[in-house]
mmCIF file of C-alpha atoms in Angstrom:
data_model
loop_
_atom_site.group_PDB
_atom_site.id
_atom_site.type_symbol
_atom_site.label_atom_id
_atom_site.label_comp_id
_atom_site.label_asym_id
_atom_site.label_seq_id
_atom_site.Cartn_x
_atom_site.Cartn_y
_atom_site.Cartn_z
ATOM 1 C CA UNK C 38 -45.137 -54.688 88.462
ATOM 2 C CA UNK C 39 -42.124 -56.560 89.800
ATOM 3 C CA UNK C 40 -40.025 -54.958 87.166
ATOM 4 C CA UNK C 41 -41.630 -51.319 88.163
ATOM 5 C CA UNK C 42 -41.220 -51.741 92.099
ATOM 6 C CA UNK C 43 -37.851 -52.813 91.508
ATOM 7 C CA UNK C 44 -37.153 -50.004 89.221
ATOM 8 C CA UNK C 45 -38.417 -47.348 91.754
ATOM 9 C CA UNK C 46 -36.185 -48.962 94.473
ATOM 10 C CA UNK C 47 -33.333 -48.468 92.065
ATOM 11 C CA UNK C 48 -34.032 -45.373 91.514
ATOM 12 C CA UNK C 49 -34.591 -43.908 95.449
ATOM 13 C CA UNK C 50 -31.212 -46.006 96.259
ATOM 14 C CA UNK C 51 -29.336 -44.034 93.373
ATOM 15 C CA UNK C 52 -30.832 -40.770 94.588
ATOM 16 C CA UNK C 53 -30.012 -42.143 98.435
ATOM 17 C CA UNK C 54 -26.205 -42.695 97.478
ATOM 18 C CA UNK C 55 -26.091 -39.165 95.143
ATOM 19 C CA UNK C 56 -27.590 -37.169 98.275
ATOM 20 C CA UNK C 57 -24.711 -38.915 100.579
ATOM 21 C CA UNK C 58 -22.090 -38.297 98.202
ATOM 22 C CA UNK C 59 -22.973 -34.428 98.125
ATOM 23 C CA UNK C 60 -23.035 -34.255 101.979
ATOM 24 C CA UNK C 61 -19.353 -33.531 102.789
ATOM 25 C CA UNK C 62 -17.945 -34.542 106.208
ATOM 26 C CA UNK C 63 -14.646 -32.902 107.238
ATOM 27 C CA UNK C 64 -12.604 -35.237 109.195
ATOM 28 C CA UNK C 65 -13.248 -36.994 112.294
ATOM 29 C CA UNK C 66 -16.838 -36.503 113.823
ATOM 30 C CA UNK C 67 -16.315 -38.116 117.192
ATOM 31 C CA UNK C 68 -14.280 -37.176 120.431
ATOM 32 C CA UNK C 69 -12.216 -40.047 120.159
ATOM 33 C CA UNK C 70 -11.319 -39.837 116.555
ATOM 34 C CA UNK C 71 -10.109 -36.042 116.966
ATOM 35 C CA UNK C 72 -8.162 -37.245 120.354
ATOM 36 C CA UNK C 73 -6.657 -39.852 118.215
ATOM 37 C CA UNK C 74 -5.583 -37.830 115.547
ATOM 38 C CA UNK C 75 -4.146 -35.117 118.251
ATOM 39 C CA UNK C 76 -0.436 -34.514 117.516
ATOM 40 C CA UNK C 77 2.069 -33.452 120.182
ATOM 41 C CA UNK C 78 2.895 -29.782 120.585
ATOM 42 C CA UNK C 79 5.718 -28.149 120.018
ATOM 43 C CA UNK C 80 4.707 -24.676 121.056
ATOM 44 C CA UNK C 81 6.048 -24.679 124.557
ATOM 45 C CA UNK C 82 3.982 -20.812 124.782
ATOM 46 C CA UNK C 83 0.923 -23.408 125.630
ATOM 47 C CA UNK C 84 2.440 -24.065 129.242
ATOM 48 C CA UNK C 85 2.323 -20.180 130.034
ATOM 49 C CA UNK C 86 -1.374 -19.906 131.426
ATOM 50 C CA UNK C 87 -1.339 -16.077 131.639
ATOM 51 C CA UNK C 88 -1.946 -16.464 127.984
ATOM 52 C CA UNK C 89 -5.059 -17.703 128.400
ATOM 53 C CA UNK C 90 -8.109 -15.503 129.024
ATOM 54 C CA UNK C 91 -11.460 -15.325 130.628
ATOM 55 C CA UNK C 92 -14.554 -15.152 128.384
ATOM 56 C CA UNK C 93 -17.449 -12.975 128.991
ATOM 57 C CA UNK C 94 -21.003 -14.477 128.631
ATOM 58 C CA UNK C 95 -21.582 -13.299 124.759
ATOM 59 C CA UNK C 96 -18.190 -14.910 123.717
ATOM 60 C CA UNK C 97 -18.783 -17.947 125.444
ATOM 61 C CA UNK C 98 -22.003 -18.415 123.463
ATOM 62 C CA UNK C 99 -20.642 -17.489 120.214
ATOM 63 C CA UNK C 100 -17.675 -20.186 121.180
ATOM 64 C CA UNK C 101 -20.020 -22.768 122.070
ATOM 65 C CA UNK C 102 -22.428 -22.818 119.431
ATOM 66 C CA UNK C 103 -20.720 -22.529 115.878
ATOM 67 C CA UNK C 104 -22.198 -22.764 112.597
ATOM 68 C CA UNK C 105 -22.554 -25.830 110.939
ATOM 69 C CA UNK C 106 -21.962 -23.181 107.599
ATOM 70 C CA UNK C 107 -18.216 -21.705 108.300
ATOM 71 C CA UNK C 108 -18.438 -20.611 104.904
ATOM 72 C CA UNK C 109 -21.090 -17.957 105.424
ATOM 73 C CA UNK C 110 -20.953 -17.755 108.827
ATOM 74 C CA UNK C 111 -17.143 -17.694 109.687
ATOM 75 C CA UNK C 112 -15.579 -18.620 113.275
ATOM 76 C CA UNK C 113 -13.331 -16.304 114.409
ATOM 77 C CA UNK C 114 -12.404 -18.062 117.795
ATOM 78 C CA UNK C 115 -9.763 -20.311 116.248
ATOM 79 C CA UNK C 116 -6.367 -20.243 117.896
ATOM 80 C CA UNK C 117 -7.710 -18.209 121.099
ATOM 81 C CA UNK C 118 -6.646 -19.162 124.160
ATOM 82 C CA UNK C 119 -9.365 -19.704 126.737
ATOM 83 C CA UNK C 120 -10.194 -20.284 130.401
ATOM 84 C CA UNK C 121 -13.724 -22.263 130.885
ATOM 85 C CA UNK C 122 -14.814 -23.799 134.097
ATOM 86 C CA UNK C 123 -17.101 -26.910 134.793
ATOM 87 C CA UNK C 124 -17.395 -30.248 135.685
ATOM 88 C CA UNK C 125 -16.300 -33.614 134.517
ATOM 89 C CA UNK C 126 -19.455 -35.758 133.442
ATOM 90 C CA UNK C 127 -17.776 -38.611 132.466
ATOM 91 C CA UNK C 128 -14.447 -40.545 131.204
ATOM 92 C CA UNK C 129 -13.950 -42.474 128.272
ATOM 93 C CA UNK C 130 -13.047 -46.157 128.731
ATOM 94 C CA UNK C 131 -9.487 -46.580 129.189
ATOM 95 C CA UNK C 132 -8.716 -42.614 130.180
ATOM 96 C CA UNK C 133 -6.775 -43.815 132.900
ATOM 97 C CA UNK C 134 -4.288 -46.077 131.056
ATOM 98 C CA UNK C 135 -4.463 -43.509 127.969
ATOM 99 C CA UNK C 136 -1.246 -42.335 126.760
ATOM 100 C CA UNK C 137 -1.424 -39.886 123.892
ATOM 101 C CA UNK C 138 -4.752 -38.138 122.723
ATOM 102 C CA UNK C 139 -7.751 -38.654 124.620
ATOM 103 C CA UNK C 140 -10.883 -36.541 126.157
ATOM 104 C CA UNK C 141 -13.188 -36.429 128.824
ATOM 105 C CA UNK C 142 -17.119 -35.004 128.880
ATOM 106 C CA UNK C 143 -17.960 -31.886 130.708
ATOM 107 C CA UNK C 144 -20.443 -29.458 131.060
ATOM 108 C CA UNK C 145 -18.496 -26.194 131.073
ATOM 109 C CA UNK C 146 -19.185 -22.017 131.348
ATOM 110 C CA UNK C 147 -17.510 -19.112 131.103
ATOM 111 C CA UNK C 148 -17.310 -18.378 134.936
ATOM 112 C CA UNK C 149 -16.707 -20.827 137.776
ATOM 113 C CA UNK C 150 -20.260 -22.077 139.168
ATOM 114 C CA UNK C 151 -18.906 -24.781 141.328
ATOM 115 C CA UNK C 152 -21.114 -27.612 141.649
ATOM 116 C CA UNK C 153 -24.144 -26.086 139.904
ATOM 117 C CA UNK C 154 -22.430 -25.746 136.549
ATOM 118 C CA UNK C 155 -25.019 -28.671 135.040
ATOM 119 C CA UNK C 156 -27.977 -26.386 136.413
ATOM 120 C CA UNK C 157 -26.903 -23.456 134.712
ATOM 121 C CA UNK C 158 -28.663 -22.221 131.616
ATOM 122 C CA UNK C 159 -25.185 -20.466 131.303
ATOM 123 C CA UNK C 160 -23.377 -24.010 130.606
ATOM 124 C CA UNK C 161 -22.851 -26.425 127.624
ATOM 125 C CA UNK C 162 -21.732 -30.063 127.500
ATOM 126 C CA UNK C 163 -18.991 -30.590 125.755
ATOM 127 C CA UNK C 164 -16.093 -32.762 124.725
ATOM 128 C CA UNK C 165 -12.441 -31.637 126.167
ATOM 129 C CA UNK C 166 -9.916 -33.144 124.073
ATOM 130 C CA UNK C 167 -6.315 -33.229 125.025
ATOM 131 C CA UNK C 168 -2.787 -35.179 125.621
ATOM 132 C CA UNK C 169 -3.560 -37.660 128.547
ATOM 133 C CA UNK C 170 -0.504 -35.828 130.479
ATOM 134 C CA UNK C 171 -2.029 -32.595 129.778
ATOM 135 C CA UNK C 172 -5.679 -33.403 130.910
ATOM 136 C CA UNK C 173 -4.347 -34.091 135.189
ATOM 137 C CA UNK C 174 -5.810 -36.799 137.329
ATOM 138 C CA UNK C 175 -9.568 -36.098 136.693
ATOM 139 C CA UNK C 176 -12.316 -38.267 137.535
ATOM 140 C CA UNK C 177 -16.373 -37.777 137.094
ATOM 141 C CA UNK C 178 -17.559 -34.738 139.609
ATOM 142 C CA UNK C 179 -14.267 -32.930 139.765
ATOM 143 C CA UNK C 180 -14.863 -28.927 139.433
ATOM 144 C CA UNK C 181 -12.190 -27.843 136.908
ATOM 145 C CA UNK C 182 -10.349 -24.500 135.408
ATOM 146 C CA UNK C 183 -9.522 -25.726 131.828
ATOM 147 C CA UNK C 184 -7.099 -23.907 130.013
ATOM 148 C CA UNK C 185 -7.905 -24.406 126.261
ATOM 149 C CA UNK C 186 -7.281 -23.626 122.701
ATOM 150 C CA UNK C 187 -10.253 -23.136 120.352
ATOM 151 C CA UNK C 188 -9.950 -24.931 116.910
ATOM 152 C CA UNK C 189 -11.896 -25.414 113.978
ATOM 153 C CA UNK C 190 -15.145 -26.530 115.277
ATOM 154 C CA UNK C 191 -15.867 -30.486 114.120
ATOM 155 C CA UNK C 192 -18.768 -31.526 112.301
ATOM 156 C CA UNK C 193 -21.069 -34.250 114.450
ATOM 157 C CA UNK C 194 -22.439 -36.083 111.622
ATOM 158 C CA UNK C 195 -25.826 -34.812 112.741
ATOM 159 C CA UNK C 196 -28.264 -32.779 110.943
ATOM 160 C CA UNK C 197 -31.343 -30.927 112.271
ATOM 161 C CA UNK C 198 -33.609 -29.073 109.952
ATOM 162 C CA UNK C 199 -30.951 -30.481 107.078
ATOM 163 C CA UNK C 200 -28.413 -28.070 108.355
ATOM 164 C CA UNK C 201 -25.419 -29.882 109.634
ATOM 165 C CA UNK C 202 -24.299 -29.787 113.430
ATOM 166 C CA UNK C 203 -20.908 -28.895 114.804
ATOM 167 C CA UNK C 204 -19.427 -28.715 118.063
ATOM 168 C CA UNK C 205 -16.727 -26.712 119.377
ATOM 169 C CA UNK C 206 -13.188 -28.578 119.187
ATOM 170 C CA UNK C 207 -11.638 -27.158 122.424
ATOM 171 C CA UNK C 208 -7.813 -28.505 122.907
ATOM 172 C CA UNK C 209 -6.747 -28.550 126.843
ATOM 173 C CA UNK C 210 -3.273 -28.006 127.369
ATOM 174 C CA UNK C 211 -3.644 -27.440 131.350
ATOM 175 C CA UNK C 212 -6.624 -28.744 133.486
ATOM 176 C CA UNK C 213 -6.381 -27.848 136.978
ATOM 177 C CA UNK C 214 -9.125 -29.077 139.492
ATOM 178 C CA UNK C 215 -10.687 -26.268 141.709
ATOM 179 C CA UNK C 216 -12.799 -28.976 144.067
#
């Protein structure tokens, strides 16, 4: 009886590790790891705020809700420079003293909704990643204009209905406090 139970456990654990091995995770799955790996950009054109464009509602939804399967459902926004509007929800510990890459959590929309952005159905909670000097002096509750570059969405490590979840990878090159 003990031998049979041990055999069943061994088979289940080996199947679990085989299942885990087939689930590929591409790179970091959290904003702090993405921020830590962020390299400085030598392209000075990112500082030209006129090179960023505002989005319409349809584009915003497509950028903010990337597919977990980028092979079957490609993501055409990589490299786009966009303007997002939002409110700072939270800062990670050590944000004020960070010298390299860091992030903050924000609720963003495709247009300026001011203080009510968090209550809008047209908003999404996302991490905004960037080099500390580019993120400016933001604090929780600040309303912002965020000039961001869209990069390849990152896997979060979570799954829903056996589908991998992704979040947009937004690198801010300039952040302006509106109010």
